[in-house]
C-alpha cells in the first residue's frame, strides 16, 4: 500500500497534496497496490480522495489538534506506517511536509528523498530530486522496506482518476507517543495581513538597485495596487532595508507567483533558485546584461525610481478607465 | 552552557556549477568553499548564547579533511574548539549516523551538550532531514526552521521561534535539545584579526566513525534545463510604463 500524507488547507486537501495523490495513484497502478491517505487535519477530504483514487483515509487522532510538536506528529505517522503496512509514503515537499516526513522516516529507520520532481517505482525507486534549491538536479535510487518521498509543489499534474471509488474512513490512535521527549507549541501569532510571499499571485521584489529602505515605497505602492506581496534579494536584507521574512532565494522563500517583478535585482544564483518557480518574470534593471534580465520573460531597461512611479500612475489611470467603462 | 554547532562545507555561491566528467559529483577544482549560510548563523547564535550565559562552543563538521578550513573559520567567529568527523559517505542517513556517533563519543568524555545547532538544510544537497535524524537517534527534542533561540530563565528549557505559513510559532523544549536553524536568525559577524589568529592555533581533533550507507544513493547529477527563449524588452525608462501596464492587464493583474 502507498500512503499519502494529506495537508489540510482551510478544510480542503491542499493543492500540493493533490499532486502527491496523483503521483501515488500512478505508482500504485504500476506496483498493483492500493493508495491510502493519512491526515492530522479535520476537513472532509473523502470526495477529493475518491477523485484521486484513494480507498482509505486514516485520521490520526490524539493530542494533535493544534498544539502539537513535529516530533509527536512524526512519531504518530511512523506508527501508522508500520501498523498499516505502507511500502511507500508520499507527501508535498512543503516545509511542513518535509519536516514530518523526516521525523517519520527517522523513527522507522528508513530513507527519505525530499523535494523530488520525478519518481518511478520498482523494487528500488528511481527518482530525480532538486539540490541546492534547484541549482542542480540529482538522479538517485531509493531502497528500503518503506520508501519516503516528498514532491516539489508544481512538479506533477494533479490528474483525477476516471473511475472514482468509495473511500473508507478509519481512525488511528498511536500508542507509543506518550513517552517521547518532545518540544511543545507555547505561542502562535497569526500575521494575517497582506499576501504572503509563498502564495502571492504577483510579487514586486527589490534588490541592490532600490538603494535604501525608503526606496521600497514605490514597490509597496505597486504591490498594493496589484494585490500582491513585496519581496527582496539577499542584498536588501543584509543591508537592513527589509526583514529576512521578505527574502526570496535559496535561503529565503521559494515563490511560485504568476508574475514576479524584479526591480534592481541582478539575479545571482542564490536569488534565481528562489524566483525561478514564477510563471513569468519581468526584470527592471539599468544593466541590460544582468543575469536576471537575460533569464526573464520580459525586461524594462532603466532606473526603477523613474519607471515604477510611471507604472503606478498609468495602472491607476487604466483602472479608472476600466471602472468608468463598466 | 555547552553548545555544539554542526556545520557543512559547501561550494561558495556564485555562478553555474560544473560537474565532473562522469557526472557523479560537482567539479571542485576551481571552486571556493564556505560554511552554509544557515550554519553560519548557527555559529553566530552559539557564540552569542555563550557570551550571555557562559560556557563553551564546539564546532563539528563531517566530510573530507578539508572541512578543517570551515572549522577554523567558525573558530575565528568565536567557537572554542573544532571536531573534524572524517567521512566519505554523503547520503543523509550516513551523515546523521556519523554526527550522532561523534556526538556520543564527545559526550561520553565530557557530558552532554545542552544545545546542538544545525542548519535547517544544507546549501548544496538540501535533504531536509539530518538534524531530525540526529535528534531521533539521541532521543532529544528538535525543532526545525528556527529563526529565534532563547534560553529560559531557569536554564532548563529553550524557546525556539519559527515562521509558519500562518504566522509565528514558538516552541518550548527541555534541555538538552537540538534545533535546525535558518538564515535570518541573526547577522553573522565578520571575524576579527584577533579571532583569526586565535583560530589558527585552536584545538581541532579528528574522529573517524564507521557508519553504514543509507538507502538514498546518488546516481548522477545534472544541470537543470535552461530557458531557451529570448527576453522580450518592453522598453527603456519611464516610457515603458504603458507596455508594462498592458502586460499587467494581459495577466489579469489590473
Coordinates of C-alpha atoms in Angstrom, one line a residue:
Chain A
X1 CA 0.0 0.0 0.0
X2 CA 1.2 3.5 -0.7
X3 CA 0.3 6.2 1.9
X4 CA -0.1 9.9 1.1
X5 CA 0.2 12.4 3.9
X6 CA -2.5 14.9 3.2
X7 CA -2.1 18.5 4.2
X8 CA -5.2 20.4 5.4
X9 CA -5.6 23.8 3.7
X10 CA -8.5 25.5 5.4
X11 CA -10.5 22.3 5.5
X12 CA -9.6 21.1 2.0
X13 CA -6.9 18.9 0.6
X14 CA -4.0 21.2 -0.3
X15 CA -3.1 21.6 -3.9
X16 CA 0.4 20.2 -3.4
X17 CA -1.2 17.2 -1.6
X18 CA -3.4 16.5 -4.6
X19 CA -0.3 16.3 -6.7
X20 CA 1.2 13.8 -4.3
X21 CA -2.1 11.8 -4.5
X22 CA -1.9 11.8 -8.4
X23 CA 1.7 10.6 -8.4
X24 CA 0.8 7.9 -5.7
X25 CA -2.0 6.7 -8.0
X26 CA 0.3 6.4 -10.9
X27 CA 3.0 4.5 -8.9
X28 CA 0.4 2.3 -7.2
X29 CA -1.1 1.3 -10.6
X30 CA 2.3 0.1 -11.7
X31 CA 3.0 -1.7 -8.4
X32 CA -0.6 -3.1 -8.3
X33 CA -1.2 -1.9 -4.7
X34 CA -3.9 0.4 -3.2
X35 CA -3.5 4.1 -2.2
X36 CA -4.4 5.2 1.3
X37 CA -4.3 8.7 2.7
X38 CA -3.4 9.9 6.2
X39 CA -4.1 13.2 7.8
X40 CA -3.9 15.2 11.0
X41 CA -6.5 17.6 9.7
X42 CA -10.2 17.6 10.3
X43 CA -11.5 18.5 6.8
X44 CA -14.0 16.4 4.9
X45 CA -11.5 15.1 2.4
X46 CA -13.2 12.0 1.0
X47 CA -14.6 13.5 -2.2
X48 CA -11.2 14.7 -3.3
X49 CA -9.5 11.5 -2.2
X50 CA -12.0 9.5 -4.2
X51 CA -11.4 11.6 -7.2
X52 CA -7.7 10.7 -6.9
X53 CA -8.2 7.0 -6.5
X54 CA -7.5 6.6 -2.7
X55 CA -9.5 3.9 -1.0
X56 CA -8.9 4.5 2.7
X57 CA -8.5 7.7 4.8
X58 CA -6.6 7.2 8.1
X59 CA -7.4 10.0 10.5
X60 CA -4.6 10.2 13.0
X61 CA -6.2 11.2 16.3
X62 CA -5.0 12.1 19.8
X63 CA -3.5 15.3 21.1
X64 CA -2.9 16.5 17.5
X65 CA -5.4 19.3 17.2
X66 CA -3.3 22.5 17.0
X67 CA -0.8 22.5 19.8
X68 CA 1.3 19.5 18.8
X69 CA 5.0 19.2 18.2
X70 CA 6.6 17.9 15.0
X71 CA 8.3 15.1 17.0
X72 CA 4.9 13.7 18.1
X73 CA 3.3 14.1 14.7
X74 CA 6.2 12.4 13.0
X75 CA 6.2 9.5 15.5
X76 CA 2.5 9.1 15.1
X77 CA 2.8 8.9 11.3
X78 CA 5.7 6.5 11.7
X79 CA 3.5 4.2 13.9
X80 CA 0.6 4.3 11.3
X81 CA 3.0 3.4 8.5
X82 CA 4.2 0.3 10.4
X83 CA 0.7 -0.8 11.6
X84 CA -1.0 -0.2 8.2
X85 CA 1.9 -1.8 6.3
X86 CA 2.8 1.0 3.9
X87 CA 5.6 0.3 1.5
X88 CA 5.8 3.9 0.2
X89 CA 4.9 7.2 1.7
X90 CA 4.4 10.4 -0.3
X91 CA 3.9 14.0 0.8
X92 CA 4.1 17.5 -0.5
X93 CA 7.6 19.0 -0.2
X94 CA 6.4 21.9 1.8
X95 CA 8.3 23.0 5.0
X96 CA 5.6 21.2 7.0
X97 CA 5.6 18.1 4.8
X98 CA 9.4 17.7 4.7
X99 CA 9.6 18.1 8.5
X100 CA 7.0 15.5 9.4
X101 CA 8.4 13.1 6.7
X102 CA 11.9 13.5 8.1
X103 CA 10.6 12.6 11.6
X104 CA 8.6 9.6 10.4
X105 CA 11.5 8.3 8.3
X106 CA 13.9 8.7 11.2
X107 CA 11.5 6.9 13.6
X108 CA 11.0 4.0 11.2
X109 CA 14.7 3.9 10.3
X110 CA 14.0 4.3 6.5
X111 CA 15.5 6.5 3.8
X112 CA 13.7 9.7 2.7
X113 CA 14.2 11.5 -0.6
X114 CA 13.0 15.1 -0.2
X115 CA 12.0 17.5 -3.0
X116 CA 11.6 15.1 -5.9
X117 CA 10.3 16.2 -9.3
X118 CA 10.1 12.7 -10.9
X119 CA 9.6 9.3 -9.3
X120 CA 9.4 5.8 -10.9
X121 CA 8.6 2.8 -8.7
X122 CA 10.1 -0.6 -8.9
X123 CA 12.0 -2.8 -6.4
X124 CA 14.1 0.3 -5.9
X125 CA 12.6 3.7 -6.8
X126 CA 14.4 5.8 -9.4
X127 CA 13.9 9.5 -8.8
X128 CA 15.1 12.9 -9.7
X129 CA 15.3 15.5 -6.9
X130 CA 16.4 19.1 -6.7
X131 CA 19.5 20.1 -4.9
X132 CA 20.6 23.4 -3.6
X133 CA 17.1 24.8 -4.2
X134 CA 17.3 23.9 -7.9
X135 CA 20.8 24.7 -8.9
X136 CA 21.4 21.1 -9.8
X137 CA 19.2 18.0 -10.3
X138 CA 20.2 14.7 -8.7
X139 CA 19.2 11.3 -10.1
X140 CA 19.1 8.8 -7.2
X141 CA 18.0 5.3 -6.3
X142 CA 15.9 4.9 -3.1
X143 CA 15.9 1.5 -1.4
X144 CA 14.4 0.0 1.8
X145 CA 11.2 -1.6 3.1
X146 CA 9.4 1.7 3.2
X147 CA 10.3 4.5 0.7
X148 CA 9.7 8.1 1.8
X149 CA 9.3 10.7 -0.9
X150 CA 8.3 14.4 -0.9
X151 CA 7.4 16.2 -4.1
X152 CA 8.3 19.8 -5.1
X153 CA 4.9 21.6 -5.4
X154 CA 4.0 22.1 -9.1
X155 CA 6.1 19.2 -10.5
X156 CA 3.2 16.8 -11.1
X157 CA -0.2 17.4 -12.7
X158 CA -3.0 16.7 -10.1
X159 CA -4.8 14.4 -12.6
X160 CA -8.0 12.8 -11.4
X161 CA -8.9 9.1 -12.0
X162 CA -11.6 8.1 -14.5
X163 CA -13.5 5.7 -12.1
X164 CA -13.6 7.1 -8.6
X165 CA -14.5 4.6 -5.9
X166 CA -15.6 4.6 -2.2
X167 CA -13.3 6.0 0.5
X168 CA -13.4 4.2 3.9
X169 CA -12.5 6.4 6.9
X170 CA -10.6 4.8 9.8
X171 CA -9.3 6.4 12.9
X172 CA -5.8 5.7 14.2
X173 CA -4.7 6.4 17.7
X174 CA -1.0 6.0 18.2
X175 CA 0.1 4.1 21.3
X176 CA 3.8 4.9 21.7
X177 CA 4.0 8.7 21.6
X178 CA 3.4 9.4 25.3
X179 CA 6.9 8.6 26.5
X180 CA 8.5 10.7 23.7
X181 CA 10.8 13.6 24.8
X182 CA 9.5 16.5 22.7
X183 CA 9.0 20.2 22.3
X184 CA 5.6 21.8 22.7
X185 CA 4.0 24.7 21.0
X186 CA 3.6 27.5 23.5
X187 CA 2.7 30.5 21.4
X188 CA 1.2 31.2 18.0
X189 CA 0.6 34.5 16.4
X190 CA -1.2 34.9 13.1
X191 CA 0.2 37.6 10.8
X192 CA -2.9 37.7 8.6
X193 CA -2.3 41.0 6.9
X194 CA -1.3 41.2 3.2
X195 CA -0.5 38.4 0.7
X196 CA 2.2 36.0 1.7
X197 CA 5.3 35.5 -0.5
X198 CA 4.8 31.8 -0.9
X199 CA 1.2 32.1 -2.2
X200 CA 1.0 35.6 -3.7
X201 CA -0.1 35.8 -7.4
X202 CA 2.2 38.7 -8.0
X203 CA 5.3 39.8 -6.2
X204 CA 7.2 43.1 -6.6
X205 CA 10.7 42.5 -5.4
X206 CA 13.7 44.8 -4.9
X207 CA 17.5 44.4 -4.7
X208 CA 20.6 46.5 -4.7
X209 CA 19.2 48.9 -7.3
X210 CA 16.5 50.1 -4.9
X211 CA 19.3 51.7 -2.9
X212 CA 17.6 52.2 0.5
X213 CA 14.8 51.1 2.8
X214 CA 12.8 54.2 1.8
X215 CA 13.3 53.3 -1.9
X216 CA 10.9 50.3 -1.3
X217 CA 7.9 52.8 -1.0
X218 CA 7.2 52.7 -4.8
X219 CA 7.5 48.8 -4.7
X220 CA 5.0 48.7 -1.8
X221 CA 2.7 51.0 -3.8
X222 CA 2.8 48.9 -6.9
X223 CA 2.3 45.7 -4.9
X224 CA -0.7 47.2 -3.1
X225 CA -2.2 48.3 -6.3
X226 CA -1.9 44.8 -7.8
X227 CA -2.9 43.0 -4.6
X228 CA 0.5 41.3 -4.4
X229 CA 3.3 41.0 -1.9
X230 CA 6.7 42.7 -1.6
X231 CA 9.9 40.6 -1.8
X232 CA 13.6 41.3 -1.8
X233 CA 17.0 39.9 -2.5
X234 CA 19.7 38.9 0.0
X235 CA 21.5 42.2 -0.5
X236 CA 18.4 44.1 0.7
X237 CA 18.1 42.0 3.9
X238 CA 21.8 42.1 4.6
X239 CA 21.7 45.9 4.2
X240 CA 18.9 46.1 6.7
X241 CA 16.4 47.6 4.2
X242 CA 13.9 44.7 4.6
X243 CA 13.2 41.9 7.1
X244 CA 14.5 38.5 6.3
X245 CA 11.0 37.2 6.0
X246 CA 10.7 39.2 2.7
X247 CA 13.7 37.5 1.2
X248 CA 13.2 35.4 -2.0
X249 CA 16.0 33.0 -2.6
X250 CA 17.9 29.8 -1.7
X251 CA 17.9 30.7 2.0
X252 CA 14.7 32.7 1.9
X253 CA 11.3 31.9 0.4
X254 CA 10.9 30.0 -2.9
X255 CA 8.0 31.6 -4.7
X256 CA 5.5 30.3 -7.3
X257 CA 3.8 33.5 -8.3
X258 CA 2.1 34.1 -11.7
X259 CA 4.2 37.2 -12.2
X260 CA 7.5 38.2 -10.5
X261 CA 8.6 41.8 -10.9
X262 CA 12.3 42.0 -10.1
X263 CA 13.4 45.6 -9.5
X264 CA 17.1 46.3 -9.4
X265 CA 18.0 42.7 -8.8
X266 CA 21.0 41.3 -10.8
X267 CA 20.0 37.7 -10.2
X268 CA 22.8 35.8 -8.5
X269 CA 22.2 32.0 -8.4
X270 CA 21.1 32.3 -4.8
X271 CA 18.2 34.6 -5.9
X272 CA 17.4 32.8 -9.1
X273 CA 16.6 29.5 -7.4
X274 CA 14.1 31.3 -5.3
X275 CA 12.2 33.0 -8.1
X276 CA 12.5 30.5 -11.0
X277 CA 9.2 28.9 -9.9
X278 CA 7.4 32.0 -11.1
X279 CA 5.3 31.6 -14.3
X280 CA 6.6 34.9 -15.7
X281 CA 9.4 37.2 -14.7
X282 CA 9.6 40.9 -15.5
X283 CA 13.1 42.3 -14.7
X284 CA 13.6 46.1 -14.3
X285 CA 17.2 46.9 -14.3
X286 CA 19.7 49.6 -15.5
X287 CA 22.0 46.8 -16.8
X288 CA 20.8 45.0 -19.9
X289 CA 23.4 42.4 -19.3
X290 CA 22.3 41.5 -15.8
X291 CA 21.8 37.7 -15.4
X292 CA 18.1 38.1 -14.4
X293 CA 17.4 40.3 -17.4
X294 CA 18.6 37.5 -19.7
X295 CA 16.7 34.9 -17.8
X296 CA 13.5 36.9 -17.5
X297 CA 10.5 36.7 -19.9
X298 CA 10.2 40.5 -20.0
X299 CA 12.5 43.3 -19.3
X300 CA 12.5 47.1 -18.9
X301 CA 15.9 48.7 -19.1
X302 CA 16.3 51.8 -16.9
X303 CA 16.1 53.3 -13.4
X304 CA 13.4 51.8 -11.2
X305 CA 12.9 55.1 -9.5
X306 CA 11.7 56.6 -12.7
X307 CA 9.9 53.5 -14.1
X308 CA 7.9 52.4 -11.1
X309 CA 6.1 55.7 -10.3
X310 CA 5.2 55.9 -14.0
X311 CA 3.8 52.4 -14.0
X312 CA 1.8 53.1 -10.8
X313 CA 0.4 56.2 -12.4
X314 CA -0.6 54.5 -15.7
X315 CA -2.0 51.5 -13.8
X316 CA -4.2 53.8 -11.7
X317 CA -5.5 55.6 -14.8
X318 CA -6.2 52.3 -16.6
X319 CA -8.1 51.0 -13.5
X320 CA -10.3 54.2 -13.6
X321 CA -10.9 53.8 -17.3
X322 CA -12.0 50.2 -16.8
X323 CA -14.3 51.1 -13.9
X324 CA -15.6 54.1 -15.9
X325 CA -16.4 51.8 -18.8
X326 CA -18.4 49.5 -16.5
Chain B
X1 CA 26.2 26.1 28.8
X2 CA 27.8 23.7 26.4
X3 CA 26.8 24.3 22.8
X4 CA 27.7 22.2 19.7
X5 CA 27.3 23.5 16.2
X6 CA 27.3 21.2 13.2
X7 CA 28.4 22.9 10.0
X8 CA 28.8 21.8 6.4
X9 CA 31.5 22.8 3.8
X10 CA 29.7 23.8 0.6
X11 CA 30.7 25.4 -2.7
X12 CA 30.7 29.2 -2.4
X13 CA 27.6 30.6 -4.1
X14 CA 28.3 32.2 -7.4
X15 CA 27.9 31.2 -11.0
X16 CA 26.9 27.9 -12.5
X17 CA 28.3 24.8 -11.0
X18 CA 30.4 22.5 -13.3
X19 CA 30.2 18.7 -12.9
X20 CA 32.9 16.0 -13.0
X21 CA 33.1 14.1 -16.3
X22 CA 31.2 11.1 -15.0
X23 CA 28.5 13.4 -13.6
X24 CA 28.5 11.9 -10.1
X25 CA 29.8 15.0 -8.3
X26 CA 30.5 18.7 -8.5
X27 CA 33.8 19.6 -10.1
X28 CA 35.5 21.3 -7.2
X29 CA 38.9 22.0 -8.8
X30 CA 38.2 25.7 -9.4
X31 CA 35.7 26.3 -6.6
X32 CA 35.9 28.2 -3.4
X33 CA 34.2 26.8 -0.3
X34 CA 32.3 28.3 2.5
X35 CA 30.1 27.4 5.5
X36 CA 26.4 27.1 4.5
X37 CA 24.5 30.3 5.2
X38 CA 22.1 28.7 7.8
X39 CA 25.1 27.2 9.6
X40 CA 27.0 30.5 9.7
X41 CA 24.0 31.9 11.6
X42 CA 24.1 28.8 13.9
X43 CA 27.7 29.6 14.8
X44 CA 26.9 33.2 15.4
X45 CA 24.0 32.3 17.6
X46 CA 26.1 29.8 19.6
X47 CA 28.8 32.4 20.2
X48 CA 26.2 34.9 21.4
X49 CA 24.4 32.4 23.7
X50 CA 27.7 31.5 25.4
X51 CA 28.6 35.2 25.7
X52 CA 25.3 35.7 27.6
X53 CA 25.1 32.5 29.6
X54 CA 28.8 31.5 29.9
X55 CA 30.2 28.1 28.6
X56 CA 31.9 26.7 25.5
X57 CA 31.1 26.4 21.8
X58 CA 32.3 23.4 20.0
X59 CA 32.0 23.3 16.2
X60 CA 31.8 20.0 14.3
X61 CA 31.8 19.1 10.6
X62 CA 31.6 15.8 8.8
X63 CA 33.3 15.4 5.4
X64 CA 36.8 15.3 3.9
X65 CA 39.9 16.5 5.8
X66 CA 39.4 19.9 4.0
X67 CA 36.5 20.7 6.3
X68 CA 39.1 21.9 8.7
X69 CA 39.1 25.2 6.7
X70 CA 35.4 25.8 7.7
X71 CA 36.1 24.6 11.3
X72 CA 38.9 27.2 11.6
X73 CA 36.6 29.9 10.2
X74 CA 33.9 29.1 12.8
X75 CA 36.6 29.3 15.4
X76 CA 37.6 32.7 14.1
X77 CA 34.0 33.8 14.8
X78 CA 34.4 32.7 18.4
X79 CA 33.9 28.9 18.7
X80 CA 36.4 27.5 21.2
X81 CA 37.2 24.1 19.7
X82 CA 36.7 22.1 16.5
X83 CA 35.9 18.5 15.7
X84 CA 36.6 17.0 12.3
X85 CA 34.5 14.0 11.6
X86 CA 36.2 12.3 8.7
X87 CA 33.7 10.7 6.4
X88 CA 33.2 9.9 2.8
X89 CA 29.6 8.8 2.6
X90 CA 27.3 11.8 1.7
X91 CA 23.8 10.4 2.0
X92 CA 21.7 12.0 4.8
X93 CA 21.3 8.8 6.9
X94 CA 25.1 8.1 6.9
X95 CA 25.8 11.8 7.7
X96 CA 23.3 11.7 10.6
X97 CA 24.8 8.4 11.9
X98 CA 28.3 9.9 11.7
X99 CA 27.2 13.0 13.6
X100 CA 25.3 11.1 16.2
X101 CA 28.2 8.7 16.8
X102 CA 30.7 11.6 17.1
X103 CA 28.4 13.5 19.5
X104 CA 28.1 10.3 21.5
X105 CA 31.9 10.0 21.7
X106 CA 32.3 13.6 22.8
X107 CA 29.6 13.4 25.4
X108 CA 30.9 10.2 26.9
X109 CA 34.1 12.1 27.7
X110 CA 32.7 15.5 28.8
X111 CA 29.0 15.2 29.4
X112 CA 26.1 16.2 27.3
X113 CA 25.8 19.4 25.1
X114 CA 22.9 21.5 26.4
X115 CA 22.1 22.6 22.8
X116 CA 23.1 21.2 19.4
X117 CA 22.5 23.6 16.5
X118 CA 22.5 22.6 12.8
X119 CA 21.4 24.3 9.6
X120 CA 17.8 23.5 8.5
X121 CA 19.0 22.1 5.2
X122 CA 22.4 22.1 3.6
X123 CA 23.0 24.7 0.9
X124 CA 24.2 22.0 -1.6
X125 CA 22.3 18.7 -1.1
X126 CA 19.3 20.1 0.7
X127 CA 18.0 16.8 2.2
X128 CA 16.0 18.5 5.0
X129 CA 16.5 15.7 7.5
X130 CA 19.9 15.4 9.1
X131 CA 19.0 17.4 12.2
X132 CA 15.9 15.4 12.8
X133 CA 17.7 12.1 12.4
X134 CA 20.4 13.1 14.8
X135 CA 17.8 14.1 17.4
X136 CA 15.9 10.9 16.9
X137 CA 18.9 8.7 17.5
X138 CA 19.9 10.8 20.6
X139 CA 16.3 10.8 21.9
X140 CA 16.2 14.6 22.1
X141 CA 13.6 17.2 21.1
X142 CA 14.2 19.0 17.9
X143 CA 12.5 22.0 16.1
X144 CA 13.4 23.0 12.6
X145 CA 13.2 26.2 10.6
X146 CA 14.1 28.2 13.7
X147 CA 14.8 32.0 13.5
X148 CA 14.9 32.8 17.2
X149 CA 16.6 31.0 20.1
X150 CA 16.2 32.0 23.8
X151 CA 17.2 30.1 26.9
X152 CA 14.6 30.1 29.6
X153 CA 15.2 31.9 32.9
X154 CA 15.7 28.6 34.8
X155 CA 18.3 27.5 32.3
X156 CA 16.4 24.2 31.9
X157 CA 14.5 25.0 28.7
X158 CA 14.9 26.7 25.4
X159 CA 12.3 28.7 23.4
X160 CA 12.5 28.3 19.7
X161 CA 10.7 30.7 17.3
X162 CA 9.9 30.0 13.7
X163 CA 7.8 31.3 10.9
X164 CA 4.9 29.1 9.6
X165 CA 2.5 29.6 6.7
X166 CA 0.1 31.3 9.1
X167 CA 2.4 33.4 11.2
X168 CA 4.9 32.9 14.1
X169 CA 5.2 29.7 16.3
X170 CA 7.2 29.4 19.5
X171 CA 8.1 26.0 20.8
X172 CA 9.4 25.2 24.3
X173 CA 11.9 22.3 24.5
X174 CA 13.6 20.8 27.6
X175 CA 17.4 20.8 27.5
X176 CA 19.4 19.0 26.2
X177 CA 17.7 19.9 22.9
X178 CA 18.5 20.1 19.2
X179 CA 17.5 22.8 16.7
X180 CA 17.9 23.3 13.0
X181 CA 18.1 27.0 12.2
X182 CA 17.7 29.2 9.2
X183 CA 19.3 32.3 7.9
X184 CA 17.6 35.4 9.3
X185 CA 18.3 34.2 12.9
X186 CA 20.9 36.9 13.2
X187 CA 23.5 38.7 11.1
X188 CA 26.8 36.7 11.4
X189 CA 29.9 38.7 12.4
X190 CA 32.9 39.2 10.2
X191 CA 35.8 37.6 12.1
X192 CA 38.3 40.0 13.7
X193 CA 42.1 39.7 13.1
X194 CA 42.5 38.5 16.7
X195 CA 39.8 35.9 16.1
X196 CA 41.6 34.7 13.0
X197 CA 44.9 34.4 14.8
X198 CA 43.3 32.6 17.8
X199 CA 41.6 30.2 15.3
X200 CA 44.9 29.2 13.7
X201 CA 46.1 27.8 17.0
X202 CA 42.8 26.5 18.4
X203 CA 42.4 22.8 19.1
X204 CA 40.9 20.6 16.3
X205 CA 40.5 16.9 16.9
X206 CA 39.6 14.2 14.4
X207 CA 37.1 11.4 14.8
X208 CA 36.6 8.6 12.3
X209 CA 33.3 6.8 13.0
X210 CA 32.5 3.8 10.9
X211 CA 28.9 4.0 9.6
X212 CA 26.9 2.1 7.0
X213 CA 25.5 3.9 4.0
X214 CA 21.8 4.8 3.9
X215 CA 19.1 4.0 1.4
X216 CA 19.4 7.1 -0.8
X217 CA 22.1 6.5 -3.4
X218 CA 23.1 9.3 -5.8
X219 CA 23.4 8.0 -9.4
X220 CA 24.4 11.2 -11.1
X221 CA 23.9 15.0 -11.0
X222 CA 22.8 17.1 -13.9
X223 CA 22.2 20.7 -14.8
X224 CA 18.6 21.8 -14.9
X225 CA 17.3 22.8 -18.4
X226 CA 17.9 26.4 -19.2
X227 CA 15.1 28.5 -20.6
X228 CA 15.9 28.9 -24.2
X229 CA 13.5 31.7 -25.2
X230 CA 14.6 35.3 -25.7
X231 CA 13.7 38.1 -23.2
X232 CA 11.1 40.5 -24.6
X233 CA 12.3 44.0 -23.9
X234 CA 9.2 46.1 -23.2
X235 CA 11.0 49.4 -23.4
X236 CA 13.5 51.9 -21.9
X237 CA 12.9 54.1 -18.8
X238 CA 9.6 55.7 -17.9
X239 CA 8.4 55.4 -21.5
X240 CA 8.0 51.7 -20.9
X241 CA 5.2 52.3 -18.4
X242 CA 2.4 51.8 -20.9
X243 CA 3.8 48.4 -22.2
X244 CA 4.2 47.3 -18.6
X245 CA 0.6 48.1 -17.8
X246 CA -0.5 46.3 -21.0
X247 CA 1.3 43.2 -19.6
X248 CA -0.3 43.6 -16.2
X249 CA -3.7 43.8 -17.9
X250 CA -3.0 40.8 -20.1
X251 CA -2.1 38.8 -16.9
X252 CA -5.3 40.0 -15.2
X253 CA -3.4 41.9 -12.5
X254 CA -5.0 45.3 -13.1

